[in-house]
Amino acid sequence: MHFEEYRRYDALGLAALVRDGEVTSGELVEVALDRAHRTHAALNAVVQWQDDDARSRSRTALSGPFAGVPFLLKDLAQAQAGVVETAGSRAYRDARAAETDTVVQRWLDSGLVVIGRTAVPEFGAKGVTESDLFGPTRNPWDTSRSPGGSSGGSAAAVAAGVVPAAGANDGGGSIRIPAAYSGLVGLKPGRGVVPCGPRSSEYFHGGAVTGVLTRSVRDSAAMLDVLRGSDPAAPYVTPTLPEGHLSALDTTGPRLRIGMQSTSALCDAPDPEVVDALRRTRTLLVDLGHVVEDVPPPVDEEALARDFLLPWFVNVASEVAAIGSPRSADVELDTMVMAELGRRTTAVDHDAALARWHDHVRALSDFHRRFDLLLTPTTATPAPRIGELATSGLERLGARAALALRLGSVLARVGAVEAGVMRNLSVVPFTQAANLTGRPALSVPLFRTASGLPVGSHFVAPPGGETQLLRLARELEEAMPWFDVTPPNVG
């Protein structure tokens, strides 16, 4: 099989070819590995290579809905026993996982063949993938730009056709942001739908979840069928669905009432082409029979940003503390600044911020009493250029001095740090609400800018709304197909 033919199929399509004896898993793996290596210099998407393991597994008897299909794991919170998991940090560049995460085992049980691991920012703490350990990952639609983060390596690899789907996770938009920047389908499942065991019961107080990046809605649905369901480490049991998400796509969903938010308190003016894509999304939805109404932001976005960032900094501080002092010199400066802000946060303030998450839950709950879904842009701009969101030299100089002099309290008071963080959030102001409130959310690549960059349309559903999101996404996919719209060949 040649790459041009391989690229014409999604993961379920490739699995069908293997099942019908038209191609072997080994042939698919060779195409995927060749594509991964050919695009590596241009994209830097794959950072851990498992060529020999993949070839060996492809020769074994595999079963499941994705039997024989090549796949990539994200190099964060997707551990495979015996394989290095760096989390994008020099501190973990030689750290081999002691056990396999539940989600990874479920992917393996579905018959997938892991060919490697994809790039992430350190600890997944940024919306772009530009770690000191591996360098920047680039967007195949325009290699001067980022594919986003923190699932940036997975997004670049799927968009470039290395694999039809790849592992991802989302604690503030890390599935949906790279989906928007890279022209992919990105579903963030709701809280508790996908397990975090055995190493954890929940990530980021339930705000972070595991999923995938794909090119087709049916792949996203089938992958959720594979991942869904509690494990023994889960804090609560996920209800069993009467039907699978993939089979649910065979039924057309009801016409929906959708509230459309086009502005954000965190962003003075979204890019005009992003606004245009949102308007075109609205027109498409209305043409399909849905009702779309303009709405103000359903949550207090500035308060939500603060309530997101404070626990986020504390979480980063915990990550750095787990490394231990001998390896702390290997941690990036921006990470150390976030960790210092986290360490300076009192337990009372941290608890109060988490308690206020419920305020945002209630606000979205009130919204969903009136509307089936919330529609926003996924991001406020198309993909940023490499380095565009990096900390400036002056900011880095001040941060180094404050850390060296143990002036963490000064860091907490200096507006430059907050300004830098808010500058990054202003580019992606629409995604964090679904994380804090535990709602499922999805980005689909309906439109592109005049220069060809993808733009995401973002939908948020109430708890249990994954099927509703997937049905609507399938309807949009059929009305405005994107699967065969591919980026320039970077190989």
XYZ file of C-alpha atoms in Angstrom:
491
model
C 0.000 0.000 0.000
C 1.229 3.490 -0.883
C 0.730 6.544 1.316
C -1.741 8.147 -1.110
C -4.059 5.141 -0.719
C -3.440 4.840 3.037
C -4.436 8.482 3.488
C -7.856 7.868 1.886
C -9.043 5.759 4.861
C -9.899 6.571 8.444
C -8.997 4.156 11.254
C -12.185 2.109 10.917
C -11.645 1.937 7.160
C -8.090 0.648 7.567
C -9.278 -1.906 10.114
C -11.860 -3.145 7.609
C -9.138 -3.609 4.986
C -7.109 -5.702 7.443
C -10.157 -7.704 8.483
C -11.055 -8.435 4.851
C -7.530 -9.540 4.007
C -6.932 -6.720 1.504
C -3.884 -5.482 3.401
C -1.851 -6.680 6.374
C -1.211 -4.815 9.576
C 2.484 -5.018 8.770
C 1.936 -3.131 5.519
C 0.005 -0.399 7.311
C 2.711 -0.085 9.961
C 5.406 0.297 7.308
C 3.465 3.079 5.598
C 2.902 4.848 8.925
C 6.535 4.547 10.008
C 7.789 5.740 6.630
C 5.466 8.747 6.783
C 6.489 9.491 10.383
C 10.187 9.474 9.544
C 9.749 11.406 6.299
C 7.864 14.217 8.049
C 9.964 14.280 11.214
C 12.388 17.002 10.141
C 9.549 19.278 9.047
C 7.108 18.647 11.902
C 8.884 17.148 14.936
C 5.625 15.428 15.883
C 6.898 12.008 17.028
C 9.485 12.122 19.809
C 9.614 8.506 20.997
C 9.972 5.797 18.356
C 8.732 2.214 18.712
C 9.467 0.862 15.237
C 10.623 -2.597 16.270
C 7.820 -3.091 18.802
C 5.252 -2.002 16.213
C 6.588 -4.378 13.567
C 6.610 -7.239 16.042
C 3.042 -6.556 17.228
C 1.767 -6.229 13.660
C 2.808 -9.848 13.030
C 0.688 -11.171 15.915
C -2.981 -12.143 15.895
C -4.900 -8.979 16.741
C -8.594 -8.503 17.369
C -10.935 -5.637 18.109
C -12.524 -2.770 16.175
C -9.144 -1.258 15.247
C -7.147 -4.467 14.779
C -3.919 -3.806 12.897
C -4.236 -0.014 12.655
C -1.156 2.164 13.459
C -1.574 4.546 16.395
C 0.417 7.106 18.359
C 0.279 7.747 22.102
C 0.657 11.187 23.596
C 3.796 11.460 25.723
C 1.776 12.507 28.780
C -0.605 10.524 31.014
C -0.622 7.634 28.540
C 1.958 5.297 30.034
C 2.985 2.008 28.475
C 4.971 -0.317 30.738
C 8.683 -0.318 29.936
C 8.496 2.673 27.589
C 9.940 6.111 28.402
C 7.287 8.711 29.232
C 8.893 12.160 29.388
C 5.843 14.429 29.853
C 7.867 16.817 27.686
C 10.399 17.420 30.462
C 14.157 16.911 30.577
C 13.642 15.739 34.154
C 11.910 12.602 32.838
C 13.880 12.006 29.638
C 14.988 8.561 30.875
C 11.925 7.631 32.987
C 10.393 4.317 31.951
C 6.809 3.625 32.979
C 6.326 0.855 35.526
C 2.783 0.018 34.405
C 0.377 0.580 31.553
C -2.434 3.089 31.957
C -5.985 1.790 31.613
C -6.686 3.880 28.524
C -3.560 2.574 26.810
C -4.502 -1.007 27.625
C -7.955 -0.407 26.169
C -6.402 0.917 22.976
C -4.154 -2.144 22.806
C -7.126 -4.427 23.467
C -8.923 -2.772 20.535
C -6.135 -4.031 18.272
C -4.229 -0.802 17.697
C -0.497 -0.965 16.961
C 1.481 1.754 18.769
C 4.315 3.105 16.604
C 5.573 5.841 18.950
C 4.788 8.772 21.215
C 4.012 12.377 20.321
C 5.418 15.707 21.480
C 3.912 17.749 24.315
C 4.845 20.976 26.123
C 6.383 20.335 29.525
C 3.717 18.692 31.746
C 1.106 19.714 29.155
C 1.017 23.171 30.720
C 0.764 25.292 27.553
C -1.452 25.688 24.524
C 1.505 25.333 22.142
C 3.998 22.473 21.860
C 7.475 23.987 22.132
C 9.398 22.144 24.853
C 13.057 22.705 25.700
C 13.526 18.928 25.568
C 12.400 18.317 21.994
C 12.000 21.765 20.449
C 8.943 23.134 18.654
C 6.408 20.941 16.893
C 5.117 22.427 13.637
C 1.772 22.541 11.901
C 1.597 20.705 8.541
C -0.800 23.348 7.173
C 1.958 25.940 7.638
C 5.213 24.835 9.233
C 5.909 28.354 10.491
C 2.942 27.872 12.819
C 2.116 25.741 15.858
C -0.350 22.836 15.818
C -1.350 23.931 19.315
C -1.030 22.100 22.580
C -0.793 20.270 24.662
C -1.682 17.476 22.208
C 0.290 19.231 19.475
C 2.413 16.287 18.396
C -0.643 14.085 18.003
C -2.435 16.797 16.024
C 0.483 17.351 13.653
C 0.884 13.609 13.066
C -2.797 12.989 12.339
C -3.110 16.057 10.118
C -0.029 14.967 8.159
C -1.470 11.473 7.673
C 1.049 9.562 9.784
C -1.820 7.826 11.601
C -5.585 8.232 11.239
C -6.018 8.858 14.979
C -3.773 9.521 17.954
C -4.012 9.736 21.731
C -4.710 13.101 23.334
C -5.908 14.599 26.602
C -7.524 17.852 27.633
C -7.209 19.866 30.851
C -8.002 23.308 29.443
C -8.530 22.738 25.738
C -5.621 20.454 24.869
C -7.693 18.263 22.528
C -9.878 20.967 21.029
C -7.239 23.680 20.527
C -4.931 21.497 18.384
C -7.992 20.094 16.593
C -8.941 23.639 15.580
C -5.427 24.628 14.544
C -4.794 21.395 12.638
C -8.108 20.711 10.887
C -9.207 17.726 12.990
C -12.085 16.375 15.040
C -11.445 16.837 18.749
C -13.899 15.468 21.321
C -13.326 16.142 25.016
C -15.458 13.588 26.901
C -17.297 14.667 30.019
C -15.927 14.210 33.523
C -15.604 10.585 34.590
C -16.544 9.099 31.208
C -12.990 7.875 30.495
C -10.905 6.391 33.351
C -7.601 7.747 34.669
C -6.350 4.575 36.391
C -4.430 2.879 37.656
C -2.083 5.730 38.592
C -4.830 8.236 39.379
C -8.513 8.434 40.144
C -8.914 11.833 38.462
C -6.647 14.331 36.730
C -6.788 17.990 37.771
C -9.773 17.495 40.093
C -11.731 15.916 37.250
C -11.024 18.801 34.874
C -8.651 16.838 32.639
C -9.723 13.848 30.556
C -8.327 11.495 27.905
C -9.515 11.281 24.313
C -8.242 11.223 20.739
C -7.680 13.408 17.703
C -9.129 12.051 14.459
C -10.075 13.027 10.926
C -13.565 11.480 10.983
C -16.487 11.690 13.370
C -17.093 7.943 13.243
C -13.512 7.300 14.391
C -14.075 9.645 17.342
C -17.289 7.807 18.216
C -15.716 4.359 17.952
C -12.692 5.459 19.990
C -14.988 6.712 22.746
C -16.693 3.310 22.728
C -13.263 1.752 23.324
C -12.264 4.137 26.114
C -15.540 4.676 27.927
C -16.280 3.037 31.289
C -14.948 3.104 34.829
C -11.982 1.155 36.109
C -11.269 0.038 39.707
C -9.393 3.284 40.416
C -12.296 5.513 39.387
C -14.018 7.603 42.089
C -17.451 6.757 40.685
C -19.066 4.389 38.205
C -19.896 5.562 34.686
C -23.415 4.521 33.660
C -23.682 1.925 30.903
C -25.124 3.261 27.659
C -28.025 1.460 25.953
C -26.148 1.774 22.642
C -22.618 2.573 21.536
C -21.615 6.005 20.274
C -20.726 4.610 16.856
C -24.072 2.882 16.388
C -25.831 6.035 17.582
C -24.560 7.804 14.465
C -26.978 5.704 12.421
C -29.840 7.696 13.931
C -30.388 11.345 13.072
C -30.648 13.493 16.169
C -33.455 15.973 16.900
C -33.306 19.596 15.753
C -31.467 21.559 18.421
C -31.684 24.953 20.045
C -28.154 26.347 20.094
C -26.864 29.457 21.839
C -24.018 31.156 19.956
C -21.363 33.143 21.817
C -19.130 35.206 19.518
C -17.284 37.425 22.004
C -15.192 36.881 25.113
C -14.227 39.052 28.041
C -10.714 37.610 27.703
C -10.297 38.671 24.070
C -11.118 42.158 22.858
C -11.523 41.137 19.224
C -11.332 37.582 17.854
C -9.689 37.347 14.447
C -12.145 38.462 11.717
C -11.723 35.169 9.854
C -12.594 33.266 13.032
C -15.720 35.399 13.438
C -16.595 34.779 9.788
C -16.223 31.015 10.279
C -18.569 31.205 13.271
C -21.184 33.056 11.212
C -20.869 30.494 8.437
C -21.297 27.727 11.003
C -24.482 29.407 12.159
C -25.805 29.610 8.590
C -25.037 25.934 8.035
C -26.813 24.937 11.246
C -29.891 26.980 10.368
C -29.946 25.453 6.883
C -29.967 22.037 8.572
C -33.031 23.006 10.598
C -31.473 23.950 13.926
C -32.314 27.134 15.816
C -29.354 29.368 16.647
C -29.606 32.435 18.886
C -26.980 34.963 19.923
C -26.149 34.765 23.620
C -23.732 36.519 25.967
C -21.054 34.402 27.637
C -22.964 32.023 29.948
C -20.234 32.136 32.610
C -18.214 34.932 34.211
C -15.151 34.415 32.026
C -12.719 36.545 33.993
C -13.640 34.800 37.238
C -13.468 31.423 35.521
C -9.978 32.227 34.194
C -8.770 33.045 37.693
C -10.424 29.934 39.126
C -8.782 27.867 36.390
C -5.297 29.341 36.728
C -4.909 29.213 40.502
C -5.463 25.425 40.782
C -3.478 24.996 37.557
C -0.439 26.661 39.147
C -0.854 24.520 42.269
C -1.027 21.438 40.059
C 2.212 22.449 38.312
C 3.835 23.006 41.704
C 2.863 19.451 42.661
C 4.352 18.123 39.406
C 7.641 19.892 40.099
C 7.677 18.725 43.721
C 7.240 15.130 42.559
C 10.413 15.431 40.492
C 12.581 16.097 43.537
C 15.304 18.700 43.990
C 18.141 16.783 42.271
C 16.334 17.063 38.934
C 14.655 20.435 39.398
C 17.397 22.139 37.352
C 16.025 20.274 34.337
C 12.651 22.011 34.597
C 11.878 24.865 32.189
C 11.856 28.451 33.454
C 8.182 29.044 32.623
C 7.261 25.877 34.500
C 9.278 26.962 37.541
C 7.491 30.328 37.524
C 4.089 28.627 37.426
C 5.214 26.270 40.183
C 6.407 29.149 42.332
C 3.046 30.870 41.948
C 1.425 27.594 42.943
C 3.617 27.240 46.019
C 2.696 30.769 47.090
C -1.012 29.949 46.941
C -2.542 29.306 50.359
C -4.604 26.213 51.035
C -7.555 28.468 51.811
C -7.302 30.262 48.459
C -6.901 26.982 46.609
C -9.931 25.458 48.301
C -11.974 28.593 47.628
C -11.088 28.511 43.918
C -12.147 24.877 43.642
C -15.365 25.653 45.491
C -16.094 28.399 42.949
C -15.951 25.827 40.150
C -19.484 25.017 41.294
C -20.554 28.577 40.469
C -19.541 27.967 36.874
C -21.286 24.578 36.880
C -24.511 26.266 37.975
C -24.144 28.977 35.341
C -23.743 26.459 32.516
C -26.533 24.339 33.962
C -28.827 27.349 33.787
C -27.757 27.931 30.192
C -28.456 24.326 29.218
C -31.981 24.545 30.603
C -32.653 26.938 27.737
C -30.295 25.653 25.052
C -29.220 22.185 23.982
C -25.718 23.290 23.044
C -23.364 26.256 23.322
C -21.563 27.259 20.099
C -18.348 29.319 20.161
C -15.183 29.559 18.103
C -12.735 26.960 19.353
C -9.954 29.544 19.417
C -9.870 33.308 18.973
C -7.254 33.161 16.215
C -5.924 30.715 13.641
C -2.761 28.834 14.586
C -0.106 31.144 16.088
C 3.396 31.317 14.668
C 6.132 29.316 16.372
C 7.409 31.347 19.322
C 4.611 33.912 19.114
C 3.282 33.066 22.575
C 6.675 32.509 24.201
C 7.706 34.483 27.268
C 9.638 37.583 26.238
C 13.315 37.995 27.008
C 12.623 40.758 29.529
C 10.001 38.660 31.292
C 12.386 35.704 31.424
C 15.156 37.873 32.853
C 12.884 39.158 35.601
C 11.589 35.680 36.371
C 15.119 34.254 36.698
C 16.108 37.039 39.071
C 13.010 36.602 41.232
C 13.479 32.826 41.423
C 17.198 33.132 42.219
C 16.505 35.623 45.000
C 13.577 33.534 46.285
C 11.200 36.406 45.667
C 8.212 34.231 44.925
C 5.874 36.670 46.632
C 7.113 39.369 44.258
C 6.394 37.099 41.298
C 2.877 36.646 42.577
C 2.385 40.407 42.733
C 4.142 41.432 39.526
C 1.645 42.092 36.776
C 4.002 40.828 34.053
C 3.436 37.196 34.979
C -0.324 37.552 35.020
C -0.162 39.567 31.799
C 1.819 36.843 30.081
C -0.573 34.132 31.190
C -3.622 36.145 30.216
C -2.007 36.892 26.850
C -1.904 33.160 26.212
C -5.481 32.658 27.469
C -6.766 35.485 25.273
C -5.887 33.382 22.232
C -7.883 30.413 23.563
C -10.594 31.900 25.808
C -13.447 29.536 24.948
C -12.322 26.064 26.016
C -11.632 26.122 29.776
C -15.283 26.354 30.859
C -15.982 22.794 29.703
C -13.053 21.530 31.785
C -13.990 23.263 35.029
C -17.628 22.230 34.691
C -16.961 18.677 33.465
C -19.032 19.122 30.305
C -18.326 17.269 27.066
C -17.199 19.531 24.217
C -16.160 19.074 20.617
C -14.344 21.000 17.878
C -14.957 20.330 14.189
C -12.971 21.770 11.229
C -15.749 23.198 9.061
C -13.976 26.205 7.566
C -10.576 27.649 6.712
C -9.052 31.103 6.362
C -8.293 32.690 3.010
C -4.728 31.387 3.323
C -5.976 27.855 4.035
C -5.498 27.616 7.808
C -8.158 25.527 9.604
C -10.632 27.191 11.956
C -12.568 25.199 14.559
C -16.248 25.386 15.467
C -16.757 24.486 19.131
C -19.810 22.979 20.817
C -20.406 22.386 24.537
C -23.117 19.970 25.727
C -24.619 19.199 29.135
C -23.388 16.124 31.065
C -23.969 12.938 29.098
C -24.132 14.875 25.831
C -21.373 13.028 23.970
C -23.829 11.261 21.660
C -25.620 14.529 20.938
C -22.326 16.176 20.008
C -21.232 13.292 17.802
C -24.559 13.113 15.975
C -24.439 16.827 15.220
C -20.794 16.574 14.157
C -21.656 13.726 11.772
C -24.457 15.829 10.306
C -22.063 18.735 9.787
C -19.425 16.411 8.337
C -21.898 15.176 5.736
C -23.002 18.725 4.892
C -19.495 20.220 4.741
C -17.009 17.320 4.253
C -13.479 17.899 5.498
C -11.840 14.461 5.385
C -10.336 14.909 1.924
C -9.158 18.470 2.596
C -5.529 17.837 3.453
C -2.525 20.066 4.166
C 0.409 20.509 1.785
C 2.729 17.530 1.546
C 5.505 18.098 4.082
C 7.195 14.717 3.496
